[in-house]
XYZ file of C-alpha atoms in Angstrom:
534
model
C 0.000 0.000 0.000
C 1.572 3.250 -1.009
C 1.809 6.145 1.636
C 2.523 9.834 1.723
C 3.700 11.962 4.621
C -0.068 12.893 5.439
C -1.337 9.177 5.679
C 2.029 8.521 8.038
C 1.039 11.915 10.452
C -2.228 10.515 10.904
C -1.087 6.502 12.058
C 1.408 8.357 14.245
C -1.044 10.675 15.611
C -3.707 7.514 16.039
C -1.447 5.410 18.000
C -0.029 7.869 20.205
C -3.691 9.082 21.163
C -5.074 5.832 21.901
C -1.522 4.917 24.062
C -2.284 8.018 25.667
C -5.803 6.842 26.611
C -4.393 3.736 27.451
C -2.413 4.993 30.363
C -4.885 7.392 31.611
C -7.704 4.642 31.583
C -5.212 2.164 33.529
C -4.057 4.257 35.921
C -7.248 4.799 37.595
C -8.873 1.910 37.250
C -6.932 -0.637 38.966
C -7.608 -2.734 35.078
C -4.362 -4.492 33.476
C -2.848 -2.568 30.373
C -4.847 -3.864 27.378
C -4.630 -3.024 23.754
C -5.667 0.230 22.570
C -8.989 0.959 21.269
C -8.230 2.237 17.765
C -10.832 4.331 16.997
C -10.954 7.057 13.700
C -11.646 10.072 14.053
C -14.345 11.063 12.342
C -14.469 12.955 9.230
C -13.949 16.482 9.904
C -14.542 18.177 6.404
C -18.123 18.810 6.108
C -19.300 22.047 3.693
C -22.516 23.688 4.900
C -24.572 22.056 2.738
C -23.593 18.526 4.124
C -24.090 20.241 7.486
C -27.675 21.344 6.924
C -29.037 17.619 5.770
C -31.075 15.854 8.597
C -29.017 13.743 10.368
C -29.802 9.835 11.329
C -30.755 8.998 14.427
C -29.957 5.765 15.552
C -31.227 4.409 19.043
C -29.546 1.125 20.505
C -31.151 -0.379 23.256
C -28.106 -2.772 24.677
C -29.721 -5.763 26.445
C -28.403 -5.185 29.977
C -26.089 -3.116 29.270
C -24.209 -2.378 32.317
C -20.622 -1.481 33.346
C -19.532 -4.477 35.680
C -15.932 -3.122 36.603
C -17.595 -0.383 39.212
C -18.132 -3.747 41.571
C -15.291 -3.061 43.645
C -12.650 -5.470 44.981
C -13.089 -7.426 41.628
C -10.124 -7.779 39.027
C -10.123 -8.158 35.844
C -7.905 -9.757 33.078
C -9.063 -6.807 30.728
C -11.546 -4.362 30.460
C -14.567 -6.377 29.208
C -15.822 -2.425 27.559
C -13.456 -0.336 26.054
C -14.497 1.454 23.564
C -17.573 2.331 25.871
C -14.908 3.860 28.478
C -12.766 5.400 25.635
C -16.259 7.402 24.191
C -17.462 8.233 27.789
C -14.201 10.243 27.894
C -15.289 13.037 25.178
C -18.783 12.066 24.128
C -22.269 13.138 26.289
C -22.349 10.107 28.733
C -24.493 9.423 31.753
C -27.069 7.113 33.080
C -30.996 6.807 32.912
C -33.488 5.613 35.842
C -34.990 2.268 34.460
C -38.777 1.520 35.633
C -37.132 -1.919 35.186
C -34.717 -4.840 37.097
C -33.330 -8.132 35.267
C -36.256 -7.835 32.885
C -39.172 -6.235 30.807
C -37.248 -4.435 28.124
C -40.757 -3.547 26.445
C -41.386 -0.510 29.370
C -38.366 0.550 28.613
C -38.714 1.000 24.719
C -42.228 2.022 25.876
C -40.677 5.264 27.721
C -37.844 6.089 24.644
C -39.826 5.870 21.748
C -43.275 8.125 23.432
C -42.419 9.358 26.316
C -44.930 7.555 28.364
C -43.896 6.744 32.203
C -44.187 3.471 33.416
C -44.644 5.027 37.089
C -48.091 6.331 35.902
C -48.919 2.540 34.811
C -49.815 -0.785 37.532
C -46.011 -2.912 38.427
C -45.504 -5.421 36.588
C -47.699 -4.657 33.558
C -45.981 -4.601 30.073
C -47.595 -1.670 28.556
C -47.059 -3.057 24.864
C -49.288 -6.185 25.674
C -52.211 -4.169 27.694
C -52.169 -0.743 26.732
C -50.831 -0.129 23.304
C -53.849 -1.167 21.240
C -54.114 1.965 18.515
C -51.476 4.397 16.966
C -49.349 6.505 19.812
C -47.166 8.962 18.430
C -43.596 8.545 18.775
C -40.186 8.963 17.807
C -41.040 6.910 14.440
C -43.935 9.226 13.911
C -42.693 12.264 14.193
C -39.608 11.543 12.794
C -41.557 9.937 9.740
C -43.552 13.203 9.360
C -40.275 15.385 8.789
C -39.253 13.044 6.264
C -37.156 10.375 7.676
C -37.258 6.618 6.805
C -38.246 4.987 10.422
C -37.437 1.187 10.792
C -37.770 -1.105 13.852
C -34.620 -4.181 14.668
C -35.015 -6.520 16.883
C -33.725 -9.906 16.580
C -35.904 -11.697 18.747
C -39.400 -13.441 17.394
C -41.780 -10.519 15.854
C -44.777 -11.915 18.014
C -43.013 -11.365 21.454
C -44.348 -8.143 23.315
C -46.665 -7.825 20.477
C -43.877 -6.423 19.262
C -44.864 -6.354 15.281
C -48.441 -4.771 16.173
C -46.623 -2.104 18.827
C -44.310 -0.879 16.170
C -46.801 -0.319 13.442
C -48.764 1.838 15.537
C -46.163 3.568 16.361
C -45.704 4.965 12.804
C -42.492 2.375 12.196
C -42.795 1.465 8.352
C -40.139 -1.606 8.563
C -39.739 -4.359 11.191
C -36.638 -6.453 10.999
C -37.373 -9.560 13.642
C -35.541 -12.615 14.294
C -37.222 -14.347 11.160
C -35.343 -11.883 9.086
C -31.972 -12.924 10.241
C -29.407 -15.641 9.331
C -28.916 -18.854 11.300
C -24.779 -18.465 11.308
C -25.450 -15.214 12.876
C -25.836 -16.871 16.490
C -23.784 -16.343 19.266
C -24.646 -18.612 21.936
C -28.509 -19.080 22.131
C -29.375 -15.427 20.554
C -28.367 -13.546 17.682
C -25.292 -11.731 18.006
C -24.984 -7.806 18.234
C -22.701 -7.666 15.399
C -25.476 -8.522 13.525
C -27.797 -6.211 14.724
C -24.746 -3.689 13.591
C -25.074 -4.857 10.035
C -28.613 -4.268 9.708
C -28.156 -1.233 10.673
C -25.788 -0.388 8.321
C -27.635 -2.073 5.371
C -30.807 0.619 6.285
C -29.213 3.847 6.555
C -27.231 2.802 2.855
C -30.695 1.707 1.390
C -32.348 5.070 1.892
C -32.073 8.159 0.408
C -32.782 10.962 2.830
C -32.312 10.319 6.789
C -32.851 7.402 8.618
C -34.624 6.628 12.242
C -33.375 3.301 13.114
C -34.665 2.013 16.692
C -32.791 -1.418 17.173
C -32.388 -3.589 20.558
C -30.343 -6.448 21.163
C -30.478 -9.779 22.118
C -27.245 -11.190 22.699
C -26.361 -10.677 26.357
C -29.895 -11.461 27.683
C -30.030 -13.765 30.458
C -29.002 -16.461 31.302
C -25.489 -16.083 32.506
C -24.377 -20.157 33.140
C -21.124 -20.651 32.608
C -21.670 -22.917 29.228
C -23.694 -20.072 27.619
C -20.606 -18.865 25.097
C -18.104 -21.236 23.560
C -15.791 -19.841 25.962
C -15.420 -16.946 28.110
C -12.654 -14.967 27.062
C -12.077 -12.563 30.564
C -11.160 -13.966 34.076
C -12.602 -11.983 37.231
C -10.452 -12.661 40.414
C -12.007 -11.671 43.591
C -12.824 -13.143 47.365
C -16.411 -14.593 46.138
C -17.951 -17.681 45.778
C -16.719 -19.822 42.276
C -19.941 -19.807 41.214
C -20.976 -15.745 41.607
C -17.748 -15.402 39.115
C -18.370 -17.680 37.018
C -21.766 -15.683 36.299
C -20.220 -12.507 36.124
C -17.656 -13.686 33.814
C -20.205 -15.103 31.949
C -21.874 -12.095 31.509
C -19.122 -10.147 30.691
C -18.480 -12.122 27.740
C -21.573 -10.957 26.522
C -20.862 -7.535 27.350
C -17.784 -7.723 25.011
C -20.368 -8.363 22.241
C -22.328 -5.479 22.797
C -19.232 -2.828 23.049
C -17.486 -4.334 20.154
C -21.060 -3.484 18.055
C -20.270 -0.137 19.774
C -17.013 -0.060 18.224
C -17.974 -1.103 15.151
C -20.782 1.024 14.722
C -18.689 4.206 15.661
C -16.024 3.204 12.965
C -18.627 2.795 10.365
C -20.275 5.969 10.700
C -16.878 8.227 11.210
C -16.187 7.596 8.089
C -19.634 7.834 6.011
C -20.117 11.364 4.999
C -23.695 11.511 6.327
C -24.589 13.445 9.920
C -25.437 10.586 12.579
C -26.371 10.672 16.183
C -25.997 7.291 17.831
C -27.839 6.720 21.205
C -26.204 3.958 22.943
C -28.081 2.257 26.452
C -29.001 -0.357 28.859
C -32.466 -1.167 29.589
C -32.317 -2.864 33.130
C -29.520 -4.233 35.066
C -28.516 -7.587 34.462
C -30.291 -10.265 36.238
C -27.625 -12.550 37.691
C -29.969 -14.937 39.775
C -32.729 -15.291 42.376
C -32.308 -12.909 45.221
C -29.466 -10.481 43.783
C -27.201 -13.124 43.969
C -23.969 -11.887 42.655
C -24.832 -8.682 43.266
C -24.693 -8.964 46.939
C -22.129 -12.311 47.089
C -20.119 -9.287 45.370
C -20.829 -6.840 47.905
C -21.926 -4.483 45.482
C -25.312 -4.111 47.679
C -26.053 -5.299 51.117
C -29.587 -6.552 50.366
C -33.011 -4.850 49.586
C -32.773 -2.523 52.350
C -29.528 -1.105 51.009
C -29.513 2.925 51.244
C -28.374 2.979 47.319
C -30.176 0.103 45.897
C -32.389 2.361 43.673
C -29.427 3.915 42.695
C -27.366 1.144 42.092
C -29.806 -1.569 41.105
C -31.867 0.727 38.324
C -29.005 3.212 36.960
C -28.178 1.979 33.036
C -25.029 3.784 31.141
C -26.328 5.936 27.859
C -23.908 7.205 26.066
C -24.908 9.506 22.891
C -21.958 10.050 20.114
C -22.093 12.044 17.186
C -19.992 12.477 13.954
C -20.216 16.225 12.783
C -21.127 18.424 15.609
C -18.557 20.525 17.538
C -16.675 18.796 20.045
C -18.709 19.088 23.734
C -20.673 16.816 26.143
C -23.266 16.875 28.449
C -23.499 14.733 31.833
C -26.709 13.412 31.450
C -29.237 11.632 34.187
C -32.799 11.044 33.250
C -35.945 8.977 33.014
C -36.060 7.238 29.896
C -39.396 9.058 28.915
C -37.034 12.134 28.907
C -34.799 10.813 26.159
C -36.640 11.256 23.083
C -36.924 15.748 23.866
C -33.545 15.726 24.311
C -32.847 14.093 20.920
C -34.861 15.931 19.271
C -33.258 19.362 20.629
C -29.659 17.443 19.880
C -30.466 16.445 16.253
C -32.165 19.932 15.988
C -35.459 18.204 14.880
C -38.883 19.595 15.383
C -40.879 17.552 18.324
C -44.826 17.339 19.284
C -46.089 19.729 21.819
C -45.743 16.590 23.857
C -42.393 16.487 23.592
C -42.207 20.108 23.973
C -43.936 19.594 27.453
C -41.758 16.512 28.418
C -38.797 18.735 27.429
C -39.805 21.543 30.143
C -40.819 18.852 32.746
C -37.380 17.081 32.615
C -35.869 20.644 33.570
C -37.762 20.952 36.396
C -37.695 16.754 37.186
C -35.058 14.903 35.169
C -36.041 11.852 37.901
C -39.408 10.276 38.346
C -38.686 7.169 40.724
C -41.020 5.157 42.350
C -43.535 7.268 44.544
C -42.171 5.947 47.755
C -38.824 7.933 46.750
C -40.841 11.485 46.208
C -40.156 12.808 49.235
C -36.630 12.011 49.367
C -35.910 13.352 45.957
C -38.039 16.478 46.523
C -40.650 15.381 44.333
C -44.537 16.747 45.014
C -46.704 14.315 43.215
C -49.047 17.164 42.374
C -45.916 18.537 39.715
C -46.530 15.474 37.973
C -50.615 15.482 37.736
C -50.569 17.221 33.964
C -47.844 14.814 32.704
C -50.045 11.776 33.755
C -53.745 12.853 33.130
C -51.725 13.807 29.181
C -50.364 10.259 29.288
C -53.608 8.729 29.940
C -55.392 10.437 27.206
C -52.798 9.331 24.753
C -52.785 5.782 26.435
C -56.583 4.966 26.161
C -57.128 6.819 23.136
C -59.237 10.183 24.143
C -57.278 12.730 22.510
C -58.011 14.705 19.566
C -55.795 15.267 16.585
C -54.800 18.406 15.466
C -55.673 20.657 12.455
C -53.974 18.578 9.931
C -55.173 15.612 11.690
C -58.871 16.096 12.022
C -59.187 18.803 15.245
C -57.918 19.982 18.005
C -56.919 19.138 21.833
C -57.306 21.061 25.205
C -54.033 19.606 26.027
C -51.981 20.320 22.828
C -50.784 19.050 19.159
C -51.505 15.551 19.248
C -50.831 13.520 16.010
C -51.095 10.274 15.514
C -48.929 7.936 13.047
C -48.804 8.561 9.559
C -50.848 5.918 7.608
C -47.540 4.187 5.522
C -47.005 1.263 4.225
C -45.804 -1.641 6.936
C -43.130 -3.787 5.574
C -41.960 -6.894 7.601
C -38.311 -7.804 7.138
C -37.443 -7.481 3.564
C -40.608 -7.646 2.356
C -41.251 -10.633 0.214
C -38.701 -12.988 -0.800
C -37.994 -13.739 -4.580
C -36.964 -17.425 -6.193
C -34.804 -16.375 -8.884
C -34.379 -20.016 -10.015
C -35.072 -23.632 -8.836
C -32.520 -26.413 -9.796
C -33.087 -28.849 -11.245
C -35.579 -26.882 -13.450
C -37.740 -30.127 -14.115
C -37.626 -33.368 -11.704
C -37.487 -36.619 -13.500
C -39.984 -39.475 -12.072
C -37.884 -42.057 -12.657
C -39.993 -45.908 -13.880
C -39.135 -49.475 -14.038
C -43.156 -50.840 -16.046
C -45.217 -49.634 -14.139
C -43.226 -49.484 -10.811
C -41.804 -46.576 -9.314
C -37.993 -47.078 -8.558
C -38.198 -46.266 -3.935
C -34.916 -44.856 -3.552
C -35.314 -42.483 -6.296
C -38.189 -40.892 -5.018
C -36.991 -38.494 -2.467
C -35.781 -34.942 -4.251
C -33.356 -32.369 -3.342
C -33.849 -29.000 -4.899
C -31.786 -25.795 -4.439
C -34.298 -22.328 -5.042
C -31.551 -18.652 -5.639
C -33.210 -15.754 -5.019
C -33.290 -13.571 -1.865
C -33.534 -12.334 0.804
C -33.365 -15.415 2.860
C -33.113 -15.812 6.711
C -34.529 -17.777 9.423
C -38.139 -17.863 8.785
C -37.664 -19.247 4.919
C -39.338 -21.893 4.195
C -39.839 -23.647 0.990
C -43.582 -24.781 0.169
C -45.202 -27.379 -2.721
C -48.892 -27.031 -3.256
C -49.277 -24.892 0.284
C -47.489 -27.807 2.100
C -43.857 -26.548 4.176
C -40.881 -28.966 3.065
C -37.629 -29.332 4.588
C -35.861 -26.623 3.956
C -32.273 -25.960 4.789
C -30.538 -22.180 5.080
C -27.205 -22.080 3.012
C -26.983 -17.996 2.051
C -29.399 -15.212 2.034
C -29.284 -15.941 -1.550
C -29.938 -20.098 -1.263
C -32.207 -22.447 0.156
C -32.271 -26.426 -0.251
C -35.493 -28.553 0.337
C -36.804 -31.861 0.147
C -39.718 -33.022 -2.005
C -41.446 -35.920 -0.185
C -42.319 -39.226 -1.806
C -45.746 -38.318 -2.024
C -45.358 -35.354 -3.908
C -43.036 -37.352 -6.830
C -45.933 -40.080 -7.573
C -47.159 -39.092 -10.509
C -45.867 -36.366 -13.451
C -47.236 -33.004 -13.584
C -46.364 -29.417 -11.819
C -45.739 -28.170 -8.230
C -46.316 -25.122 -7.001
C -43.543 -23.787 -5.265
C -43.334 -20.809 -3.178
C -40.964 -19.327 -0.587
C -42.894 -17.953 2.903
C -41.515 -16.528 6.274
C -42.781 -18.400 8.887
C -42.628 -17.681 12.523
C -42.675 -20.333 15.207
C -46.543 -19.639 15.521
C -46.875 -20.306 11.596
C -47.864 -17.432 10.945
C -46.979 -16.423 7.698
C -44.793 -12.806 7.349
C -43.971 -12.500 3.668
C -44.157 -14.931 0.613
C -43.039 -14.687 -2.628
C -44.781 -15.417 -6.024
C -45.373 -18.584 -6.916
C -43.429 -20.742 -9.570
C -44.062 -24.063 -10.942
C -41.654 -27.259 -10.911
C -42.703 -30.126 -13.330
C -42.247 -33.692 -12.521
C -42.322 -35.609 -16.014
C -41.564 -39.058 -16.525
C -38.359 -40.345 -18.338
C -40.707 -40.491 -21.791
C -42.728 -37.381 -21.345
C -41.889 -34.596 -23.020
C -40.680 -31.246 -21.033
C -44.265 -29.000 -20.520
């Protein structure tokens, strides 16, 4: 590779930051020196026209995302999240009050993408399953309205949460679910978050204006036994029980996962000459068994009736980078429902006079814990009255549109999801071809030859994942994954008794059969070794 004297500035430059980081990060954190996190810089000549475009907004929500070297007395054989520690050094960092514990990542979603409270809804509920039963304006929606592409990722199954209903009426016009990924894209029992990263990627290069992209991730949820991974790739040393490490280390492996998507999602978008904000989180703290069990064999609390448990037990790390706007941070700590004003403001985006409101509110209380913590956090229930009797009327339906949207409301602008097409996955797959192009029903007389009779075809076409499945006549066959771009199935005896055509089609299926996209139909013949081709 040939080099000038600007290309060799820059490598020096890169390596002596990142050794610089290096020491500072050791030093105070008691971790072992590890290799630098090398990451670019991103592209720093925009012209004011690049500058002006609408940036992409890109919302991660990390499953469990938490930082596991603030346990103290605990050593580890390398910082399971670098790059996260690197970026919290010059990007807006902080943390966020989950409504949550160990579980119910749906509340949580529920609170970024409206800015809904789960503290104004009964413990325990999920609010997609009970409350979310016609079109709430969100992030989507009003991000859809000012011309942006909104898509949903989650590679978990689409019917969980009512998850493919939820985002719909929320004005999402794409849902990428678990059917819609690749079987090699597992890492331990769930998909992996590096392929949540590509997806990403693949939507914010398939549009042409900006992109929303709201994508969780799957690959750290619980459990944390210690055969989960193929191996676990950091040792924890402490004076604890075999077993509490062998959790935590378990968990940290998955950690690993989720900061090198971090990593590679930062290095993607430094160098693509589009604005992006990427909002990086955890939804809940990890739940590493029955009682807080690590969690207090680690001393990290005492029990229940710790004086910090809200603090420590429901604080998540968000981190929010950015590639084009002046250098600067802000030390952020919020409610989740605050999140979506403050990107709006960030990205410079227009909001709904509900966000407007929630903006205001989260000046005046960036906190809303549970009510037994008002008076200890200052908090008179009565400042909160307008936010909830607002969230209600959005919740069960009551409230009016605006203008544009067929009246008015007491309360403010309210408008609901813009009707737009709702595409699942990739929409529907396409067979390109089907080899062999004609089956032969091979004949002895009048006898069919039995070990003959079983067929192997291979359909090309696209875009393949989990959920493909090849169908003759509207039965499923046994279909194996090879590529996005390949499938293999099995015709059954039955199907190869006598000559004639099969109707073959490609459909993803979820584990409830239902049926999520299909593609058009083509037609197989089976002839006999005399018959002429159709």
């Amino acid at each position: 590779m040939w080099f000038n004297k600007y290309h060799l500035i820059r490598i020096t430059a890169l390596i002596a930051s990142s050794l610089v980081f290096l020491i500072l990060q050791t030093a105070d954190s008691g971790l072992p020196p590890i290799l630098p996190v090398m990451l670019q810089p991103p592209i720093a000549d925009w012209n004011k026209e690049e500058l002006d475009r609408k940036p992409n907004v890109i919302v991660v929500l990390s499953e469990a995302f938490w930082d596991p070297t603030q346990i103290e007395g605990l050593k580890f054989s390398r910082d399971p999240i670098p790059t996260f520690h690197a970026l919290q050094n010059k990007y807006t960092n902080g943390k966020m009050l989950s409504p949550q514990f160990g579980g119910g990542t749906a509340n949580v979603e529920l609170e970024v993408l409206t800015g809904n409270s789960m503290r104004f809804l009964p413990e325990d509920s999920i609010a997609y399953e009970t409350v979310i039963k016609h079109d709430v304006d969100s992030l989507a929606s009003i991000l859809s309205r000012q011309g942006y592409t909104p898509t949903a990722i989650t590679p978990f199954h689409n019917w969980y949460f009512d998850s493919s209903n939820v985002y719909r009426r929320f004005g999402f016009t794409r849902y990428i679910s678990l059917e819609f990924f690749n079987p090699n894209e597992f890492v331990g029992p769930y998909i992996g978050d590096h392929a949540v990263a590509k997806r990403i990627f693949e939507e914010t290069e398939r549009s042409q204006g900006p992109d929303f992209i709201f994508a969780n991730t799957m690959e750290n949820h619980y459990h944390y036994w210690s055969n989960k991974f193929k191996r676990n790739t950091i040792s924890i040393k402490g004076n604890v029980a075999d077993e509490a490490l062998d959790i935590l280390e378990t968990y940290v492996q998955g950690a690993i996962g989720a900061d090198s998507m971090l990593q590679e999602m930062v290095e993607h978008y430094s160098q693509v000459k589009e604005p992006t904000i990427i909002v990086f989180f955890g939804d809940h703290m990890p739940y590493l068994e029955k009682d807080y069990y690590v969690y207090k064999e680690t001393k990290y609390i005492k029990g229940e009736d710790d004086s910090d448990f809200l603090q420590k037990m429901h604080n998540v790390p968000l981190l929010v980078w950015n590639n084009y706007l002046p250098e600067g941070k802000d030390n952020l700590y919020m409610s989740p429902s605050f999140l979506s004003p403050y990107i709006l403001q960030l990205a410079k985006l227009k909001g709904s006079d509900y966000t407007d409101f929630l903006s205001r509110l989260s000046k005046q209380i960036p906190i809303i814990p549970p009510k037994s913590y008002y008076e200890a956090m200052h908090i008179r229930e009565s400042d909160l009255t307008e936010y909830e009797r607002w969230q209600k009327s959005i919740l069960t339906g009551t409230s009016s549109s605006d203008s544009d949207y067929n009246g008015s409301d007491e309360m403010g602008e309210m408008k609901a999801p813009l009707a737009e097409t709702y595409t699942m996955g990739y929409g529907d797959p396409v067979i390109q071809s089907v080899s062999p192009e004609v089956l032969l029903q091979m004949q002895t007389g009048e006898k069919l030859i039995a070990d003959l009779l079983k067929k192997t075809i291979t359909i090309r076409g696209g875009r393949f994942g989990i959920g493909s499945v090849v169908f003759a006549n509207g039965k499923p066959l046994e279909t194996t994954w090879h590529t996005e771009e390949s499938l293999s199935a099995v015709i059954p005896k039955d199907l190869l008794r006598k000559p004639g055509k099969l109707e073959l089609q490609v459909r993803v299926v979820d584990e409830k059969e239902n049926v999520l996209a299909q593609s058009k139909s083509v037609d197989l013949y089976i002839t006999s070794k005399t018959s002429k081709q159709p």
